[in-house]
XYZ file of C-alpha atoms in Angstrom:
585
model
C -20.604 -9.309 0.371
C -19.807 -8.103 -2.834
C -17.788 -10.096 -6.012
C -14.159 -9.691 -5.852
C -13.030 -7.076 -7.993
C -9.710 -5.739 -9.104
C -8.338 -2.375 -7.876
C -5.287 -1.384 -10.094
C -3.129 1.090 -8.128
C -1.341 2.683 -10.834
C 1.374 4.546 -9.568
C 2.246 7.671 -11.598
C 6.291 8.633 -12.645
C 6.539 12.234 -10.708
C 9.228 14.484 -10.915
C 11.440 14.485 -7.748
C 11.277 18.799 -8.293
C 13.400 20.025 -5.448
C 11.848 23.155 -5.792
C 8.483 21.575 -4.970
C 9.096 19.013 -2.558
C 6.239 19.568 -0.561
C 4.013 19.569 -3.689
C 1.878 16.693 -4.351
C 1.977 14.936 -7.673
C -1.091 12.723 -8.983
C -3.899 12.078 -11.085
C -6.529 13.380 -9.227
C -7.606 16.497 -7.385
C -6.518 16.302 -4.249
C -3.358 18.063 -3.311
C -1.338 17.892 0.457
C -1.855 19.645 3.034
C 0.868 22.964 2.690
C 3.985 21.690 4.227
C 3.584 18.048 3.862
C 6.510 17.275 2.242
C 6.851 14.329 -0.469
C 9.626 12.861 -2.764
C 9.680 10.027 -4.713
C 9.839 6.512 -2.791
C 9.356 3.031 -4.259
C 6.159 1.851 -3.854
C 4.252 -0.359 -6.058
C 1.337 -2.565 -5.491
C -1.559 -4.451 -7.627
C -5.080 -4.608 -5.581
C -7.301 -6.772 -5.533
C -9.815 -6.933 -2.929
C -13.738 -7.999 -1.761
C -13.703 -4.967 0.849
C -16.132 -1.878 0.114
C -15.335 0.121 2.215
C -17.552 3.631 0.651
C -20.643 2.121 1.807
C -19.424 1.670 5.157
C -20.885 4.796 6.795
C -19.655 6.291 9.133
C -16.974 5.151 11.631
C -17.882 4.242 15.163
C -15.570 4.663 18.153
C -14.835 2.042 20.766
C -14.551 -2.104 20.452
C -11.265 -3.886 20.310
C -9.845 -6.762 17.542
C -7.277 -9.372 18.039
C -4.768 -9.330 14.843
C -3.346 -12.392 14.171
C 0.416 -12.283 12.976
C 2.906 -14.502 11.062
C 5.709 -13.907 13.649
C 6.651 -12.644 16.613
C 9.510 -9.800 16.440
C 13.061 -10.019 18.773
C 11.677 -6.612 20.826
C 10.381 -3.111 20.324
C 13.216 -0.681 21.030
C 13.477 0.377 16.868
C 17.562 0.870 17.006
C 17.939 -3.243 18.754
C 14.993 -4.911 17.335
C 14.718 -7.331 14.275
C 11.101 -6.855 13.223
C 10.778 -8.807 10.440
C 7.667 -9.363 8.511
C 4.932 -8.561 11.075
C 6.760 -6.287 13.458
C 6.048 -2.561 11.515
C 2.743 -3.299 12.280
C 3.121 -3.554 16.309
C 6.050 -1.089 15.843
C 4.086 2.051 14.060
C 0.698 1.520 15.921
C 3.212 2.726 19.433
C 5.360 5.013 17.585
C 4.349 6.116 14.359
C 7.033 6.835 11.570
C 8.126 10.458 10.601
C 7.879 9.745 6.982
C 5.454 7.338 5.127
C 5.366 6.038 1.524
C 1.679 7.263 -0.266
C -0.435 5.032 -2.712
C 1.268 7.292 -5.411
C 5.215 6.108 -4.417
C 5.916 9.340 -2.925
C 7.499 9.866 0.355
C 5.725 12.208 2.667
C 5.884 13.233 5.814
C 3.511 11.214 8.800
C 4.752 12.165 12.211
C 6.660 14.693 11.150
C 4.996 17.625 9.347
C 7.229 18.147 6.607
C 10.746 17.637 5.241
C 12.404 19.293 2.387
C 15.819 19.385 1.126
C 18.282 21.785 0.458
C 19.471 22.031 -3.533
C 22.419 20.159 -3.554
C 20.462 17.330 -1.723
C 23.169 17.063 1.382
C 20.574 18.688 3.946
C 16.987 17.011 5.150
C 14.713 19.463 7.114
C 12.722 17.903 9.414
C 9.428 20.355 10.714
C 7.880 18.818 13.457
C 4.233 18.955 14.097
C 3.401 21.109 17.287
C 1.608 19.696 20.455
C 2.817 16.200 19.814
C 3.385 14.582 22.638
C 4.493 10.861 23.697
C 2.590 8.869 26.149
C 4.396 9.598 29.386
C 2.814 13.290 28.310
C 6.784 14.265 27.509
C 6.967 16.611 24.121
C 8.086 14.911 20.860
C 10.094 17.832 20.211
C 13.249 18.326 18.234
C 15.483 17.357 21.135
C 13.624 14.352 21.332
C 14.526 12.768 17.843
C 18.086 13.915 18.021
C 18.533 11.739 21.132
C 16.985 9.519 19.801
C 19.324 9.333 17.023
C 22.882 10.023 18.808
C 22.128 7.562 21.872
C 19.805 4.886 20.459
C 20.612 4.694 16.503
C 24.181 5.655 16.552
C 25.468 3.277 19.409
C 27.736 0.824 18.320
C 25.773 -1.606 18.630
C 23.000 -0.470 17.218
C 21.172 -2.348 14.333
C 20.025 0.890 12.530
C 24.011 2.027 12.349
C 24.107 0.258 8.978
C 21.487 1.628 7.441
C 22.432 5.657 9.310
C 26.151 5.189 7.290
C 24.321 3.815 3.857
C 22.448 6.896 3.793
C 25.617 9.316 4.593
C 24.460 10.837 7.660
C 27.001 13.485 9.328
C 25.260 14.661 11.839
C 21.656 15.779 13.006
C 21.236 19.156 14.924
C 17.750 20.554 16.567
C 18.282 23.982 14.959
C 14.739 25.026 16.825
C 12.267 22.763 19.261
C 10.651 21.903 16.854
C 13.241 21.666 13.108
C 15.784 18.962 13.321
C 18.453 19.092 10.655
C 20.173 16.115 9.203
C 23.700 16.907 7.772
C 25.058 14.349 4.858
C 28.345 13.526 3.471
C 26.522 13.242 0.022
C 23.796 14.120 -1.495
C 21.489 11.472 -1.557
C 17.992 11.565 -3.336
C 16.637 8.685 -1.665
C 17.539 9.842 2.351
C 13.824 9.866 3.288
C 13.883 6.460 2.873
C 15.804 5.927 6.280
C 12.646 7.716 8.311
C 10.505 5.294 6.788
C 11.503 2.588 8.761
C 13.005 2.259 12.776
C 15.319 5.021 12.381
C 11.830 7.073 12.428
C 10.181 5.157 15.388
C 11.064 8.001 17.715
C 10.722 6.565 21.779
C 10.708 8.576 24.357
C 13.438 9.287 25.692
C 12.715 10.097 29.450
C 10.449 6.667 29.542
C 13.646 5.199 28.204
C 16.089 6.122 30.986
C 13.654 6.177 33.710
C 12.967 2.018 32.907
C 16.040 1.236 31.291
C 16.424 -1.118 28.488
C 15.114 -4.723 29.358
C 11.745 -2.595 31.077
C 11.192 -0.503 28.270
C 11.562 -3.650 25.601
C 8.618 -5.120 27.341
C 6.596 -1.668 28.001
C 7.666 0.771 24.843
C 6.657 4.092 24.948
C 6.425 6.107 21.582
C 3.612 9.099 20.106
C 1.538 6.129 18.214
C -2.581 5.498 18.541
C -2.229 3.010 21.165
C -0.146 2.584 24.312
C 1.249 -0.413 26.269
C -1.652 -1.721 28.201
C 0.015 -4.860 29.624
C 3.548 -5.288 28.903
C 4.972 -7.554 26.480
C 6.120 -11.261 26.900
C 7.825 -13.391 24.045
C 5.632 -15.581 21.997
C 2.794 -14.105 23.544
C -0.253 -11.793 23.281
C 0.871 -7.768 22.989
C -2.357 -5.957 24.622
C -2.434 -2.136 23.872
C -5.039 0.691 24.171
C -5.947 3.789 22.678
C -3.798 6.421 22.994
C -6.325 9.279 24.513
C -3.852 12.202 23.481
C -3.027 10.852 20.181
C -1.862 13.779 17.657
C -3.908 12.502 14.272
C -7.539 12.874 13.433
C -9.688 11.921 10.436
C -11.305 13.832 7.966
C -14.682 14.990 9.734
C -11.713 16.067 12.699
C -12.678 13.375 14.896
C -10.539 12.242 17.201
C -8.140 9.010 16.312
C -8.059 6.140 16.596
C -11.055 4.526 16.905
C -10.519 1.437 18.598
C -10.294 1.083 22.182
C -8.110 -1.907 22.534
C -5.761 -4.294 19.882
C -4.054 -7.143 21.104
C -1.670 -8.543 18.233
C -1.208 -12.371 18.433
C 1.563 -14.147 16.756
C 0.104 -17.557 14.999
C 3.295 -18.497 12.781
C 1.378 -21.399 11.275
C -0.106 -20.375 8.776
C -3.188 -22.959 8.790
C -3.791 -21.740 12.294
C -3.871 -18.046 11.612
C -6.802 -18.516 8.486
C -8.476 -21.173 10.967
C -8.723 -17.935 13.881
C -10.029 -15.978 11.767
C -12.988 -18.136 10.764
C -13.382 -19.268 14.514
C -13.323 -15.217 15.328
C -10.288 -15.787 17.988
C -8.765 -13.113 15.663
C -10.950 -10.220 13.396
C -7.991 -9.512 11.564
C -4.976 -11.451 9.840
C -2.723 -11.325 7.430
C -0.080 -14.050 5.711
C 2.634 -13.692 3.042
C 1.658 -17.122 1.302
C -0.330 -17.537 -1.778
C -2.167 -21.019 -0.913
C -3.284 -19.395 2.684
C -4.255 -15.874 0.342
C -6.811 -18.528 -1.536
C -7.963 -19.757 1.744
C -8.952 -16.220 2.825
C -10.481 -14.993 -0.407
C -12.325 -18.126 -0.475
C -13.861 -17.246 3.132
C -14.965 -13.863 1.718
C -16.116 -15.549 -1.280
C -18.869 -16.975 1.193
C -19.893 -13.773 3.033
C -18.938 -12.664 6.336
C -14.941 -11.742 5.642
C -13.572 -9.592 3.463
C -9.901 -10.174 1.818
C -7.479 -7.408 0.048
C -4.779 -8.982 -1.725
C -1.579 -6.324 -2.346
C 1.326 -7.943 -4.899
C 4.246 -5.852 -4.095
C 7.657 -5.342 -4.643
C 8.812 -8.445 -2.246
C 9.175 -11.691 -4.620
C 10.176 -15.311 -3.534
C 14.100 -16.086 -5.190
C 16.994 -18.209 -4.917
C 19.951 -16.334 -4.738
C 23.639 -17.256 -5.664
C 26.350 -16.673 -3.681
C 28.521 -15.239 -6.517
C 32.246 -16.079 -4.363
C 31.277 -20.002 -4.291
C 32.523 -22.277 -7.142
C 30.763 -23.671 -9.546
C 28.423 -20.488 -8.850
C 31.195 -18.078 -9.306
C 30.766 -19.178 -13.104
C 28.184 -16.901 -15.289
C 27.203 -20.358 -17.295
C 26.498 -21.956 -14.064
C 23.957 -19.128 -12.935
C 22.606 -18.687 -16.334
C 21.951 -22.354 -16.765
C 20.703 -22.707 -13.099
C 17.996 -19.733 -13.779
C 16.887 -21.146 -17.213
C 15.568 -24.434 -15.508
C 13.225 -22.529 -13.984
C 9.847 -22.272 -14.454
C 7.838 -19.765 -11.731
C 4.871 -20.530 -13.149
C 5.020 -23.972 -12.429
C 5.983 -23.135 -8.921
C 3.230 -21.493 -8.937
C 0.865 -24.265 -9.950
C 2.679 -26.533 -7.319
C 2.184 -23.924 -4.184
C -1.863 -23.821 -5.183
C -0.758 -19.941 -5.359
C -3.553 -18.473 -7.873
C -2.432 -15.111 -6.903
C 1.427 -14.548 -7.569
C 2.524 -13.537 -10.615
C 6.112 -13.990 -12.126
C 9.011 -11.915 -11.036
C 11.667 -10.044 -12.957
C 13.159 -7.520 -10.899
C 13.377 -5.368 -7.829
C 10.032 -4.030 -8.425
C 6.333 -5.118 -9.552
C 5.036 -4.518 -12.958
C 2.808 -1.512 -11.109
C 5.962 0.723 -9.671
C 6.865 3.430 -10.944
C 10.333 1.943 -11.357
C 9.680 -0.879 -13.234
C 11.500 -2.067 -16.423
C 10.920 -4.029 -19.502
C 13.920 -4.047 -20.634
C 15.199 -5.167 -17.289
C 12.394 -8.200 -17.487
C 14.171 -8.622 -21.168
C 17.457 -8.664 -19.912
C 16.109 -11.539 -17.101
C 17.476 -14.827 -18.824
C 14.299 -17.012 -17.245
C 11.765 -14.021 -18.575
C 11.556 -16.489 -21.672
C 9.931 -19.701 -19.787
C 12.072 -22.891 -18.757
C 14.669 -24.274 -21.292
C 15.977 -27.140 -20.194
C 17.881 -27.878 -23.449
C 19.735 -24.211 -23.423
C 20.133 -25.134 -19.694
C 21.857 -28.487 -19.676
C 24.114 -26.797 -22.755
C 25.488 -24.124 -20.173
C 25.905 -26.599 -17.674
C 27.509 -28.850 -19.812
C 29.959 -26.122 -21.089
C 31.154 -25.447 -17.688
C 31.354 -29.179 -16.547
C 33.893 -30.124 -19.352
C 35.752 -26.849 -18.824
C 39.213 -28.260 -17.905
C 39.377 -24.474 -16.284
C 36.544 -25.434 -14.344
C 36.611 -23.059 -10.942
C 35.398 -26.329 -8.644
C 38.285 -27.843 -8.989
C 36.594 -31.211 -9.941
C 37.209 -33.508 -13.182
C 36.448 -32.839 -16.551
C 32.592 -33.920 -16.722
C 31.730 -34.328 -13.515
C 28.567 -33.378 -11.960
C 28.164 -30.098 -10.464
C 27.293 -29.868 -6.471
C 25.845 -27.191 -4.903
C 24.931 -26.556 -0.959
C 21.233 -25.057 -1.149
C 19.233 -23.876 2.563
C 16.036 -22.826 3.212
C 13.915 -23.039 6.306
C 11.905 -25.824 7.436
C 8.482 -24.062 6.143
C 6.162 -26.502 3.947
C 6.053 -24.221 0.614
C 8.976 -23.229 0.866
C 10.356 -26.822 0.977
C 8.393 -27.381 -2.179
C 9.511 -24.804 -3.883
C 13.237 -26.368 -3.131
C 12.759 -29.717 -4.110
C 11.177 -28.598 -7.850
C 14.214 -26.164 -8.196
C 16.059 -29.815 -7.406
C 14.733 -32.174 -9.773
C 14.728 -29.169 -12.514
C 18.685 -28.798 -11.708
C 19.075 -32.566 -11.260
C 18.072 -32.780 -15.305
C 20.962 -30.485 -16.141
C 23.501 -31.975 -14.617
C 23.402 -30.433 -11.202
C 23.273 -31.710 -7.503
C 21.602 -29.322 -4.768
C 22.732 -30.382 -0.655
C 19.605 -29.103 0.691
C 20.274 -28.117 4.319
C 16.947 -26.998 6.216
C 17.988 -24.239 8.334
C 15.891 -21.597 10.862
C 15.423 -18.224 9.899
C 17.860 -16.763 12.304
C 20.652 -19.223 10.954
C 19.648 -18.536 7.111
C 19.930 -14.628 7.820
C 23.658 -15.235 9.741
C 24.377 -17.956 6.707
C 23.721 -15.011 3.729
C 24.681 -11.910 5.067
C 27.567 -13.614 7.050
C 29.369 -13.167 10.459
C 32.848 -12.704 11.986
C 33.727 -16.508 11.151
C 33.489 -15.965 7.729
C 36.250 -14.520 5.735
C 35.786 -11.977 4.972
C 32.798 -11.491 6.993
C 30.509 -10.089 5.037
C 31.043 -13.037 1.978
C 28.454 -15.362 3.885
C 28.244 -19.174 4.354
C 26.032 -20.197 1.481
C 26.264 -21.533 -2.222
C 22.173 -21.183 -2.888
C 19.816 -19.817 -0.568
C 15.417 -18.835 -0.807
C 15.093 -15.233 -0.255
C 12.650 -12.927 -0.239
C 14.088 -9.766 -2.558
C 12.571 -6.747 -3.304
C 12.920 -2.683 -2.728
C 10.272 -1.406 -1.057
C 11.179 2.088 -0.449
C 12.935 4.160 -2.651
C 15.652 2.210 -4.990
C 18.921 3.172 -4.278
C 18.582 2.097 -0.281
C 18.372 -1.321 -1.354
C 20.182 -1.588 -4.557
C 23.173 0.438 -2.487
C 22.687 -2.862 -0.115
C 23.135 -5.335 -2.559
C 25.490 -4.628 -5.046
C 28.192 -2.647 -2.831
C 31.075 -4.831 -2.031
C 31.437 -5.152 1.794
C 28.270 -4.065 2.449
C 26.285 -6.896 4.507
C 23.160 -6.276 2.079
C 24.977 -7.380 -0.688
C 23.909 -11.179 0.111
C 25.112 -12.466 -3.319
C 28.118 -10.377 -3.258
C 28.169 -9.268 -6.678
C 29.580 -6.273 -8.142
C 30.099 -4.975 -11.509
C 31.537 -1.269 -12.421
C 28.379 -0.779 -14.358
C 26.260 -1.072 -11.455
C 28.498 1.187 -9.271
C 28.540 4.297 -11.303
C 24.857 3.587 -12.025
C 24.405 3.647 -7.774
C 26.364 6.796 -7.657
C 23.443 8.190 -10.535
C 20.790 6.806 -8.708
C 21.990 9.013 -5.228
C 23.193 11.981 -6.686
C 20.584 13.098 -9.082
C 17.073 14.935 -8.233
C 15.263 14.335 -11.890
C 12.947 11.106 -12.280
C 14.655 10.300 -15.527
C 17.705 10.087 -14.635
C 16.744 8.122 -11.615
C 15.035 5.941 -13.471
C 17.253 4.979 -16.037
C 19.953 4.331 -13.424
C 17.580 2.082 -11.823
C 16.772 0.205 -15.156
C 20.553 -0.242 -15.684
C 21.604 -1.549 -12.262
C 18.400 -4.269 -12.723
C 19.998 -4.561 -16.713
C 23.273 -5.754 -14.934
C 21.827 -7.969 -12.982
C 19.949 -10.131 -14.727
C 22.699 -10.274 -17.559
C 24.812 -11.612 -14.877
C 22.179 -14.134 -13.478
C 22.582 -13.187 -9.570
C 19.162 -14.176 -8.955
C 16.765 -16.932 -9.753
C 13.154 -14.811 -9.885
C 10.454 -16.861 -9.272
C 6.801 -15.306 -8.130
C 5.673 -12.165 -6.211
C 5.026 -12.268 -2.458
C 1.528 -11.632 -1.562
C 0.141 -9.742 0.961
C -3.161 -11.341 1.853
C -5.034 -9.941 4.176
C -8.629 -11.020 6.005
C -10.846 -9.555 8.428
C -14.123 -10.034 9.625
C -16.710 -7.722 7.612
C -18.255 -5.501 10.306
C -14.587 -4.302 10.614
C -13.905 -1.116 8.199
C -10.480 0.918 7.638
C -7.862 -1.719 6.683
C -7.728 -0.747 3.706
C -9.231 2.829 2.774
C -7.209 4.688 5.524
C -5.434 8.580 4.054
C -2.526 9.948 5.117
C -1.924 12.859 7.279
C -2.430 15.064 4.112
C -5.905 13.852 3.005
C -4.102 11.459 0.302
C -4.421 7.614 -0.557
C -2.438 5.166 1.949
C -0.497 2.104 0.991
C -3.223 -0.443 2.142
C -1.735 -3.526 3.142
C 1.194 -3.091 1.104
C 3.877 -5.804 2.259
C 1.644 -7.208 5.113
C 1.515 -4.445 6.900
C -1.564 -3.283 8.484
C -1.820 0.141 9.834
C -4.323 0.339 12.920
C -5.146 4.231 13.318
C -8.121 4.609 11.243
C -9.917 0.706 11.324
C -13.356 0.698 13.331
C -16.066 -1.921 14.043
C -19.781 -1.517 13.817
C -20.955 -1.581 17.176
């Protein structure tokens, strides 16, 4: 067991160069394979981790690891399931993902083997890799994704149908078995983006009519490293196996993956999950909360785990609902954000690991801003003084938008779920807005219900304005920046969970899509962000880690490559990608 050391990921600012799409960009020598195609994405992440992995050897085939996870998902068919959290892991170790995010931010082709655009950025070309084949034995062909996309993605009632009309998608035509052709409205620099998540889970689509739905949920069948084994049951263990005809192989050419079996376990608390590690009922887990991050580094402090800790782009907030009075009112959201203090909320959660928060990003993307951390009115530290002042301001405003008397106390409705820190961290944010003169109605509320509450429903009117004053959130961009900053500051869009807008912001979006040159990208980035936090739409408190443990004869969490020979994303955002870990047997 080694000391724990810091690995700084720093992601370089490359040139989205449509001429050179399938180019790699970096500061090393390694370059992609020819035809691996790569743009820009979002990525971000700061390291730090007891794992070392280069003395390793060589991997070993065979064994099988139980992976403990923080939640179970609603189901595995990509276009109808919620997966949360936890679910990309289950989801890409059956199916894959045409495109992936690299170590450097870039987007670059996985399943697929390239995809380039044309030069006005309203056509995607999708190259498929030859020989691919699902795990019926049916060909992951061209055909193949466009059903996928017309009869899964594009149904009505599809979850993905959202996300297919953010990113302006016309149509999407197999030109050849094995080029698919997506056709935009607009050009959009960021389209990639949509293949990184279930859009790009591509199932097969004679399993999928030969089982029908509710089968296939519980036995999916994608092009991934392992198959269904036994199939799946709610709340319970998902058993696959090693997919014998799997496309991929490593380095040295050997055949992936190495593992013969993986059964993922959810284990929501989060006590539990640390405590199956240590009792080896699970080799592998991961968990989203600083306190249980200490636990794990402390285990590989003592020998016999090893711990990678990846702060992303995913931070802990409180987010206004900008169409509720008092909250409506700039002085209410300013004063609201300057009682806070995230590194006392820090200090309460035992969270050692989490730094503050400013923005969409991490302080290691590409994409990050100063001036947007400048513009952030809480970037400062707590002022409870300036706070009370804005409060105070509003409160003997005869014009007051609440409708109440002329200094009376301000009442807000604030939910979170019933989870322990996250209960803390609501009832410091109280007694810090108690102090300045407002009330919170904390409502404890299931996941499922908070979700409904923020992004809203068909009782709501409109529906997409929500059923919320103050809500915890998690809030970040993950992938590229304009397919979540599209989300949240378009009005009527169901992302937009505070429901602001501002002009600013809109023609910034419209920079963001249209425009193929980092620069400009990024400026239109740091303006939206600018906006923002001018405007006080959300309270930033501390990053989201992703913590995750294994035991140390396990190897490949961390250190796997993509397709191309280039650095993965580790455990970026808690997800843990299966294809290239192995055990010493």
């Amino acid at each position: 067991m080694t000391a724990a050391r810091f690995r700084r990921a720093r992601l370089l600012v490359c040139a989205l160069a449509l001429a050179l799409v399938a180019a790699s960009c970096g500061d090393d020598d390694t370059t992609d394979d020819e035809g691996s195609g790569g743009t820009d994405g979002g990525g971000g992440t700061t390291e730090e981790t007891t794992a070392e992995d280069d003395d390793a050897g060589s991997p070993t085939p065979g064994g099988s690891i139980v992976i403990g996870l923080e939640a179970e998902s609603a189901g595995w068919i990509p276009s109808q399931s919620s997966f949360g959290t936890a679910g990309p892991s289950v989801a890409a170790a059956i199916y894959d993902q045409l495109v992936a995010v690299n170590a450097e931010g870039e987007f670059e082709a996985f399943l697929a083997e390239s995809i380039e655009p044309n030069d006005d950025l309203t056509e995607w070309t999708l190259t498929l890799r030859p020989d691919v084949v699902f795990h019926d034995g049916t060909p992951l062909d061209a055909e193949a994704v466009v059903w996928n996309f017309d009869e899964l993605h594009s149904a009505e009632a599809s979850l993905t149908a959202g996300a297919i009309n953010a990113a302006g998608v016309e149509s999407v035509e197999a030109t050849d078995d094995m080029t698919v052709v997506y056709r935009l409205r607009e050009p959009n620099a960021a389209f990639p983006d949509l293949l990184t998540g279930p859009v790009g889970y591509i199932v097969s689509p004679t399993a999928f009519q030969e089982q029908g739905e509710d089968d296939f949920n519980r036995s999916p069948v994608g092009a991934g490293p392992f198959m269904v084994e036994e199939p799946w049951q709610p709340d319970g263990e998902f058993v696959l196996q090693r997919n014998p005809d799997y496309w991929g192989t490593d380095d040295e050419g050997n055949q992936l993956p190495y593992l013969d079996e993986i059964t993922f376990r959810p284990i929501p608390d989060e006590d539990a999950r640390v405590s199956s590690l240590l009792s080896d009922t699970a080799q592998i887990v991961h968990s989203s909360r600083g306190y249980a991050g200490q636990q794990l580094l402390d285990a590989s402090e003592s020998g016999g785990y090893e711990t990678n800790v990846a702060i992303g782009n995913i931070s802990g907030t409180s987010i206004f609902n900008v169409l509720v009075p008092p909250l409506d009112d700039i002085r209410v959201r300013q004063g609201m954000s300057l009682a806070s203090n995230a590194d006392e909320i820090a200090t309460v959660l035992g969270d050692e690991i989490s730094p503050p928060s400013s923005q969409f990003v991490s302080v290691d993307s590409p994409w990050y801003s100063t001036t947007a951390e400048e513009a952030y009115i809480g970037a400062g530290g707590q002022d409870l003084d300036r706070a009370r002042e804005l409060i105070e301001e509003y409160m003997n405003d005869p014009e007051r938008s609440d409708g109440k008397a002329v200094g009376e106390r301000l009442s807000v409705d604030y939910q979170c779920p019933p989870e322990p820190s996250l209960l803390q961290v609501a009832q410091i944010l109280d007694s810090w807005w108690e102090q300045i003169g407002v009330d919170l109605n904390m409502n404890q509320v299931e996941q499922p219900t908070l979700i409904t509450n923020v992004v809203g429903s068909a009782d709501n009117d409109p529906p997409w304005s929500g059923n919320y004053g103050v809500s915890c959130w998690r809030t970040g961009a993950t992938g590229d920046p304009y397919t979540t900053l599209a989300g949240y500051f378009t009005e009527g869009n169901p992302s937009n969970v505070t429901n602001f807008t501002d002009p600013g912001i809109t023609e910034a979006l419209e920079r963001l899509r249209t425009s193929a040159d980092f620069e400009d990208r990024y400026q239109a980035n740091e303006d939206i962000n600018v906006i923002a936090n001018e405007n006080a739409v959300i309270v930033w408190n501390i990053a989201t880690p992703s913590t995750t443990g294994w035991r140390d004869d396990i190897h490949g969490v961390t250190g796997w490559t993509m397709p191309s020979g280039g650095e993965g994303t580790g455990t970026l955002n808690n997800r843990i990608w299966v294809h290239q870990i192995w055990m010493e047997q």
